[in-house]
Coordinates of C-alpha atoms and ligand atoms in Angstrom, one line a residue:
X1 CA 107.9 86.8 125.5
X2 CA 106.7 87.0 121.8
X3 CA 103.9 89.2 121.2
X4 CA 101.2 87.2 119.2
X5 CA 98.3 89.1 117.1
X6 CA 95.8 86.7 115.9
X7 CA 93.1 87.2 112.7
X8 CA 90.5 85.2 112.6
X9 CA 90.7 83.7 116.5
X10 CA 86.9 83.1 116.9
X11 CA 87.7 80.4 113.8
X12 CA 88.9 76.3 114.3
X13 CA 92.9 77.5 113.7
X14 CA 92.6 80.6 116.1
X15 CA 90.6 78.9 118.6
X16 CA 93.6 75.7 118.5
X17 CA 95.9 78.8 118.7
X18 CA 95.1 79.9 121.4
X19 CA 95.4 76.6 123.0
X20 CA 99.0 75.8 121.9
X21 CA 99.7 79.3 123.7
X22 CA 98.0 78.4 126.9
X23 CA 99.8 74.9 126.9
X24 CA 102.6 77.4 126.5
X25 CA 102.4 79.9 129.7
X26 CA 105.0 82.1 129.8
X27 CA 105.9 82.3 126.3
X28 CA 103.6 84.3 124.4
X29 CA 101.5 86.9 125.0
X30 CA 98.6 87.6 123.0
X31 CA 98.5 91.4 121.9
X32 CA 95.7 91.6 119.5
X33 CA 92.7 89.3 118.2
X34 CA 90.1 90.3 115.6
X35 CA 87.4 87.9 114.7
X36 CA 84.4 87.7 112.2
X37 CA 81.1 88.6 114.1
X38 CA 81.1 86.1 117.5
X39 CA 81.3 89.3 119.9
X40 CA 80.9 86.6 122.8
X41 CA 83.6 84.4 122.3
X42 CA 85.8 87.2 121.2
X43 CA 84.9 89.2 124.4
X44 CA 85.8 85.7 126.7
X45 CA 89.1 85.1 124.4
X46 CA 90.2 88.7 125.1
X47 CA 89.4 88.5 129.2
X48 CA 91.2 85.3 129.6
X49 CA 94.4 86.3 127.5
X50 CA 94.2 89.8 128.4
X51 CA 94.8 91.0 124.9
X52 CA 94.9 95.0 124.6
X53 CA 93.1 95.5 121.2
X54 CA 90.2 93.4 119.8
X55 CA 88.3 93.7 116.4
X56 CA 85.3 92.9 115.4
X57 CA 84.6 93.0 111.1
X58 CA 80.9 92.9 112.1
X59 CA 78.3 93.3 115.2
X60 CA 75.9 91.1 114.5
X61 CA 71.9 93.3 115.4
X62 CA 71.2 93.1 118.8
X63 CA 74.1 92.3 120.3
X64 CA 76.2 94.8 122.7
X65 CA 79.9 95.2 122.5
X66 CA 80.1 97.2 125.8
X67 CA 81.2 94.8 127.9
X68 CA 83.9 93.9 124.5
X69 CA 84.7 97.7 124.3
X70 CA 85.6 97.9 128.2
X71 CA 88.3 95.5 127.7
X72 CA 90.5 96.1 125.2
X73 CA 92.4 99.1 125.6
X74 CA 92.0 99.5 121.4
X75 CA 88.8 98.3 119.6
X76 CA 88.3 98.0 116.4
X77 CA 84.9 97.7 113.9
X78 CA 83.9 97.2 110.3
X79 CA 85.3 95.6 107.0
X80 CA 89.1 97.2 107.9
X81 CA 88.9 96.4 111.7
X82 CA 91.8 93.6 111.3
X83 CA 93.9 95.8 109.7
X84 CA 93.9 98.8 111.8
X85 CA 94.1 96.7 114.8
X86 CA 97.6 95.6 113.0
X87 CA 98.0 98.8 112.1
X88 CA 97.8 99.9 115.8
X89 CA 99.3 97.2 117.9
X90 CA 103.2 96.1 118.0
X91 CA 103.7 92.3 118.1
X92 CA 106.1 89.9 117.2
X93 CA 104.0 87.5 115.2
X94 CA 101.1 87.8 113.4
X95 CA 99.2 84.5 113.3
X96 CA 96.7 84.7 110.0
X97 CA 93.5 82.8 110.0
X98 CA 90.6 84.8 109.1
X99 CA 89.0 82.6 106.1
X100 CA 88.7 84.1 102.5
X101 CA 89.9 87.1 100.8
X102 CA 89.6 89.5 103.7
X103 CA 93.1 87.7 105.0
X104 CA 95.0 89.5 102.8
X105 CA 94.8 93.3 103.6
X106 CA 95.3 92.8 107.3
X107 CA 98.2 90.2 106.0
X108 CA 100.6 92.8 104.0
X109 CA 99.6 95.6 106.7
X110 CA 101.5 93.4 109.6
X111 CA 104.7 92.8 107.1
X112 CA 104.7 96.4 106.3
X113 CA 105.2 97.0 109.9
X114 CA 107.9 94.1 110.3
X115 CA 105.7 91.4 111.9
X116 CA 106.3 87.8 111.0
X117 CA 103.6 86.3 109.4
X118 CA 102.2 82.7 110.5
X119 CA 100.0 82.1 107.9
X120 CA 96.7 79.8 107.8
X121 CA 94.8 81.6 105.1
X122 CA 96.2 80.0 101.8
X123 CA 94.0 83.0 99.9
X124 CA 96.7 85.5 101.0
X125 CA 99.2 83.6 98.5
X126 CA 96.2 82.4 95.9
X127 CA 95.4 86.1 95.6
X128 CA 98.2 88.1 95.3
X129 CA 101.1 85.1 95.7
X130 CA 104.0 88.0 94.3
X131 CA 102.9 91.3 96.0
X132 CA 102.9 89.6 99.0
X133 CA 106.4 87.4 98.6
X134 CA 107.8 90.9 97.7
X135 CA 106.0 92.4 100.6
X136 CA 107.7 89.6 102.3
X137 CA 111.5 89.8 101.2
X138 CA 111.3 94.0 101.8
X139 CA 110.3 94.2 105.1
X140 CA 113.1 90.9 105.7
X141 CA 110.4 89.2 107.6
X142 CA 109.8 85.6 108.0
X143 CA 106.5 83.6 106.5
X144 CA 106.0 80.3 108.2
X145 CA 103.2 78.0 106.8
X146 CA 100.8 76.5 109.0
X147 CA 98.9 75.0 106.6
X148 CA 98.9 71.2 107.5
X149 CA 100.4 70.2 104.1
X150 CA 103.0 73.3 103.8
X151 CA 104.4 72.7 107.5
X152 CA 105.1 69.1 106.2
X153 CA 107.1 70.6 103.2
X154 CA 108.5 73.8 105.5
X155 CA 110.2 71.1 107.3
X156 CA 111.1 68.5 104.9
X157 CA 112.8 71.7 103.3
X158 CA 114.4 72.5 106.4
X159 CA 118.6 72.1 105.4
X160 CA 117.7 71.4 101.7
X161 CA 118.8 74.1 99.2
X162 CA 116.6 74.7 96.1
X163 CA 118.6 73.0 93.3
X164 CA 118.2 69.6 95.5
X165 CA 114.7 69.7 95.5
X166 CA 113.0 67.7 92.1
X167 CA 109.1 67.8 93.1
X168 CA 107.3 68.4 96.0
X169 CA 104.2 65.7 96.2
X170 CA 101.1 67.5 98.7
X171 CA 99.1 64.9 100.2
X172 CA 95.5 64.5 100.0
X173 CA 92.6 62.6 102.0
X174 CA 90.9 63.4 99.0
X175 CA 87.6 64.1 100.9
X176 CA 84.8 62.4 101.5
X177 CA 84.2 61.6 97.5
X178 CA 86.7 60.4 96.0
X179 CA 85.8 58.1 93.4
X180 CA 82.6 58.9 93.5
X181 CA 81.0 58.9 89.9
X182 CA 79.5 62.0 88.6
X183 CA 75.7 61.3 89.0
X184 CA 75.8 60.4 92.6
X185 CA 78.5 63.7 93.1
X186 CA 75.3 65.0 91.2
X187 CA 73.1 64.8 94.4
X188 CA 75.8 65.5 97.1
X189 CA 73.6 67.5 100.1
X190 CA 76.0 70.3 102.2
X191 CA 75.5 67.7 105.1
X192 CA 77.1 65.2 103.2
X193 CA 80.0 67.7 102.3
X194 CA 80.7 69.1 105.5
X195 CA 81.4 65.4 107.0
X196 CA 84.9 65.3 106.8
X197 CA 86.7 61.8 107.3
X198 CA 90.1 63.2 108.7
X199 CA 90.0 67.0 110.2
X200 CA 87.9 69.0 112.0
X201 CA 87.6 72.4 110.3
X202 CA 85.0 75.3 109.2
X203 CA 82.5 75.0 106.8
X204 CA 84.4 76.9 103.8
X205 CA 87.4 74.7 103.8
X206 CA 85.4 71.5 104.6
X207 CA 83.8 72.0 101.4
X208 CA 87.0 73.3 99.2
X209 CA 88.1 69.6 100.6
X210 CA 85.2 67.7 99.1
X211 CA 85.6 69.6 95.6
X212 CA 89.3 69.3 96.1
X213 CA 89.9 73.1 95.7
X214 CA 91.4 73.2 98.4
X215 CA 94.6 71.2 97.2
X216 CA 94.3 72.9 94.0
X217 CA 94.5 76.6 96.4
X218 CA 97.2 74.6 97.8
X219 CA 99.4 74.1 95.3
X220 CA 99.2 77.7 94.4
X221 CA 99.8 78.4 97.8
X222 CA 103.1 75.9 97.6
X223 CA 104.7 78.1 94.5
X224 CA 104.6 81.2 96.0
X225 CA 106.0 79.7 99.5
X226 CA 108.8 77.3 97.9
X227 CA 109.6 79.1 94.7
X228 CA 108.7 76.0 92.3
X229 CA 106.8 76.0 89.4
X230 CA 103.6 74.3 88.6
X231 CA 104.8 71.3 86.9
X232 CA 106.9 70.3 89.8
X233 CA 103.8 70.8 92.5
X234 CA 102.2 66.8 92.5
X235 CA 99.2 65.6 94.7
X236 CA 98.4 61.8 95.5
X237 CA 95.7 61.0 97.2
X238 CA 96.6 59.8 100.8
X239 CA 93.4 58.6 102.8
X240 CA 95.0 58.0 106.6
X241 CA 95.9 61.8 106.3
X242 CA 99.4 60.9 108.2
X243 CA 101.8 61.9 106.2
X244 CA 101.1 65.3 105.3
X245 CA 103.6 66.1 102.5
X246 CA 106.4 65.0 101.0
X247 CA 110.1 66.3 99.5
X248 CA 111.3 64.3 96.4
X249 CA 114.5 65.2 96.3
X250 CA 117.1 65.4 92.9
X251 CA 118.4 61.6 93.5
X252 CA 115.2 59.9 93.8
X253 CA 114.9 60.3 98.1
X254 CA 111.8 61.6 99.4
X255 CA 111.4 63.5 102.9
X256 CA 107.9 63.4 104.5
X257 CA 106.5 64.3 107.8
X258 CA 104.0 62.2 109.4
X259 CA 101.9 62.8 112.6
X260 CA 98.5 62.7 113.7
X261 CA 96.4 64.9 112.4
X262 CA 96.6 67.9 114.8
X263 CA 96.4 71.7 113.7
X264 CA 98.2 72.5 117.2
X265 CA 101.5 70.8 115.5
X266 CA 102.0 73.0 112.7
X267 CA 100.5 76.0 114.7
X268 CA 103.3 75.3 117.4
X269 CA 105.8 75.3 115.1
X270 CA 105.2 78.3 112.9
X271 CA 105.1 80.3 116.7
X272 CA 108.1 78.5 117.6
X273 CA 110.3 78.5 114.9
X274 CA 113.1 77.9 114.1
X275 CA 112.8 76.6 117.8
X276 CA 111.1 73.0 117.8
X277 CA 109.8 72.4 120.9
X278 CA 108.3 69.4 123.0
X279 CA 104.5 69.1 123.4
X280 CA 101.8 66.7 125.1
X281 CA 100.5 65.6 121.7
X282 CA 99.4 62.6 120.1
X283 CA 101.8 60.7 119.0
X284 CA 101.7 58.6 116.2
X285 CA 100.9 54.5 117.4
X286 CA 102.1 52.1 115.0
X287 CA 100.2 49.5 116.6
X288 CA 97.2 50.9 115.4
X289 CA 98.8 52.6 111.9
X290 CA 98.1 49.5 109.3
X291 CA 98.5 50.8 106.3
X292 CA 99.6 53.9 104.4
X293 CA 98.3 54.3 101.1
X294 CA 98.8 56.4 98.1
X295 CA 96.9 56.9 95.2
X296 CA 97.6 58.0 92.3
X297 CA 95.5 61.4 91.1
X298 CA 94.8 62.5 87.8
X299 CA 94.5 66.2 87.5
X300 CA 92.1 66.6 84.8
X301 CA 89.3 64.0 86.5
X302 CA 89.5 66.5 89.0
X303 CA 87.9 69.6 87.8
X304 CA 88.7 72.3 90.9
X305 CA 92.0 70.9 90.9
X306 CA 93.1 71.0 87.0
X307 CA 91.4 74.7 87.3
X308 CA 93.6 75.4 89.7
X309 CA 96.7 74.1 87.8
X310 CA 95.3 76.7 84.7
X311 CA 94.8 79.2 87.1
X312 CA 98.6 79.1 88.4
X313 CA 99.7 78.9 84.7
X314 CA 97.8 81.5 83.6
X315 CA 99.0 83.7 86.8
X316 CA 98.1 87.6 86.7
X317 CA 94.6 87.9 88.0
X318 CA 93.5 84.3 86.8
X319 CA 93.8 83.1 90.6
X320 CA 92.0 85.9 92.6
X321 CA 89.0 85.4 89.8
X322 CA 88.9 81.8 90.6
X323 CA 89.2 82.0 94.2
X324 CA 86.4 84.6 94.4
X325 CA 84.2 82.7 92.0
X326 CA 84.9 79.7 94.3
X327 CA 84.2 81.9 97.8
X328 CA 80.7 83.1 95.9
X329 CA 80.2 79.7 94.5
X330 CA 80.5 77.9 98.1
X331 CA 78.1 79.8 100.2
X332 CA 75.6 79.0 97.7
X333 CA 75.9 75.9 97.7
X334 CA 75.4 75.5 101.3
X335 CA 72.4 77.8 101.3
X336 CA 71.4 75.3 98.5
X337 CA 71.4 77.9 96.4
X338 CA 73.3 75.8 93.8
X339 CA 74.0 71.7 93.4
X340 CA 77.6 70.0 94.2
X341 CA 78.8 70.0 90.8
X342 CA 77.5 73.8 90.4
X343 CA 80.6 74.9 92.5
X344 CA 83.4 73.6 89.7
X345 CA 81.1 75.0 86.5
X346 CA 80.5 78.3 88.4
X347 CA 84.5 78.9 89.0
X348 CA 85.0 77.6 85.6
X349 CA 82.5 79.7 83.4
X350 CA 83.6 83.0 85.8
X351 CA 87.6 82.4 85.0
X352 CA 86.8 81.5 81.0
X353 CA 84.3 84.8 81.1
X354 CA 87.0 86.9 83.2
X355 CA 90.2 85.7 82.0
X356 CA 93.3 86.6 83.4
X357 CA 94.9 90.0 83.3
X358 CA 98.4 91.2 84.6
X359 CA 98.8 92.4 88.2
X360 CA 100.6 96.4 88.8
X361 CA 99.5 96.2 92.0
X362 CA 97.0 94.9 94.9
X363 CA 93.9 97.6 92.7
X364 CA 93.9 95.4 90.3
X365 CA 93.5 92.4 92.8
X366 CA 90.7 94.2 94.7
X367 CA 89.4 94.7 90.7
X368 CA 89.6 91.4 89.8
X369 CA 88.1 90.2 93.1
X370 CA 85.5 92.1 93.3
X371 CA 84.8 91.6 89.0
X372 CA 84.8 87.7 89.8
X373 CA 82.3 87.8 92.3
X374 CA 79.5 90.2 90.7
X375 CA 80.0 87.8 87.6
X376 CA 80.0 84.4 89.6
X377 CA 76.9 85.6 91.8
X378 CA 74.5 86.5 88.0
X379 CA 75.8 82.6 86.9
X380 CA 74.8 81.5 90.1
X381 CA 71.3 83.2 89.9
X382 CA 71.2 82.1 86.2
X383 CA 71.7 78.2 87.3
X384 CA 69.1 76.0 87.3
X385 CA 69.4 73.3 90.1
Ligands
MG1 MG1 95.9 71.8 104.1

């Protein structure tokens, strides 16, 4: 059986996780699950799985972790607690889904100590993309995307050797804006934002989709995984969200993968691999597929996006600023603390302000981080809506 931890299981990709292992009796067992601050769903996830450690990054006032405590033979609190649970637990596979920047300590901890990495949480790469493919390539472990997008690719790359490969095109629904001119993206509410046409997913990523930061963390996310550089990373817009990304290959062939959209496919296969394996899913009916289209994207009508593209250009620290900026800049915006179009000119004034600087090691990540989001918060307060 392999020995599953997973980060972030209270979340929509450990909560389908969890499911792809139940379909799945007999084949896993889950070892270890840290979540955010949802001490009851942790506690049921940890009875019905019978995992031996639990953490918890925060108890939430008034709420008791006795009954939580009594079952896990290892329990873990505070801002560390996913990484001393990894720290303290042996497993196989360590699936990674805890949104933001706190995926990436807990992350390099389970490579350290030779766990494969199935990883959700594109920040990991966006943050520190060469410390942790170094991290990676040391401890001669494997890192499987699960990322919808970077399965397709993971797959379509699957046989394929590097000097074949001529661009790799990421697929986008392209949220529920695009197109939209810039005085009604003006007025955009968070309920209007969080309404996503295609997937089901959390709040932060729901609105990194409507901004389109999300493909822009993605293509970062696709250099550090597949090793190419930024002007061979494309996006086109792709509204039926079924092909999830494509290969072009050196003599003009392209490789995609198409299904449904289902997290529990590319969450199978990063447990399984390099096993595929049948499943009860979805399948894809062409009686009711009538059209696939593609549009084309222009980066710089796309602000997140073409700051993205700078940000992987620039590399050193210019990623981690503008990922923080963006995790400050978000939360405000759904507090309505800030407007729509605040999110792009917050990331945008905090990288110009912060620059980028060259990375030693993960201090002057945790620097830059923390730099980006003390800076980002005072332009944020500084806005006027
Ligand atoms: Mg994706």
């Amino acid at each position: 059986m392999k020995r599953v931890i997973i980060l972030g299981s209270t979340g929509s990709i450990g909560k389908n996780t969890l499911r792809v292992i139940s379909e799945r009796r007999g084949e896993f067992s889950v070892v270890g699950l840290a979540g955010l601050d949802e001490v009851r769903e942790l506690t049921a996830q940890a009875k019905s799985y019978s995992a031996q450690a639990v953490a918890l990054a925060q108890i939430p006032k008034g709420r008791s972790t006795r009954e939580l405590k009594k079952l896990g033979k290892h329990f873990f609190t505070g801002a560390d607690a996913a990484t001393r649970l990894v720290a303290k637990t042996e497993a196989d596979i360590c699936l990674v889904a805890i949104s933001g920047a706190a995926a990436l300590e807990p992350t390099l901890a389970a490579i350290e100590k030779g766990m494969d990495i199935a990883l959700a949480s594109k920040e990991v790469l966006v943050m520190a993309g060469e410390i942790t493919t170094a991290a990676v390539r040391a401890a001669g472990v494997k890192m499987i995307p699960v990322d919808s997008e970077h399965s397709a690719l993971f797959q379509c790359l699957a046989g394929v050797s590097s000097d074949e490969v001529e661009n790799l095109w990421l697929t986008a629904s392209g949220g529920p804006f695009l197109g939209w001119p810039v005085t009604r993206l003006k007025k955009v509410t968070p309920q209007q934002a969080l309404a996503h046409p295609s997937w089901q997913m959390g709040p932060k990523i729901t609105i990194d989709s409507a901004t389109m930061m999300n493909k822009g963390l993605e293509v970062i996310e696709a250099h550090h995984l597949f090793g190419l550089p930024a002007e061979k990373i494309k996006v086109v817009a792709h509204p039926q969200s079924l092909v999830h990304s494509m290969v072009e290959l050196v003599d003009g062939s392209l490789l995609a993968q198409l299904s449904e959209p289902d997290m529990r496919l590319p969450i199978q296969y990063a447990l399984t691999y390099p096993e595929r394996r049948r499943r009860k899913s979805p399948r894809l009916d062409f009686s009711r597929v009538r059209q696939l289209e593609f549009l084309p994207i222009t980066v710089k009508d796309i602000p997140c996006l073409e700051l993205a593209y700078r940000a992987l250009v620039a590399g050193g620290t210019a990623p981690a600023v503008m990922n923080a900026a963006n995790e400050e800049a978000v939360p405000a915006f759904l507090a309505k603390k800030l407007d729509f179009l605040g999110i792009q000119k917050i990331v945008k004034d905090t990288m110009r302000e912060l620059g980028a600087s060259p990375v030693n090691g993960l201090g002057d990540i945790k620097r830059a981080d923390a730099a980006a989001r003390k800076k980002a918060r005072a332009l944020i307060k500084a806005r006027k809506k």
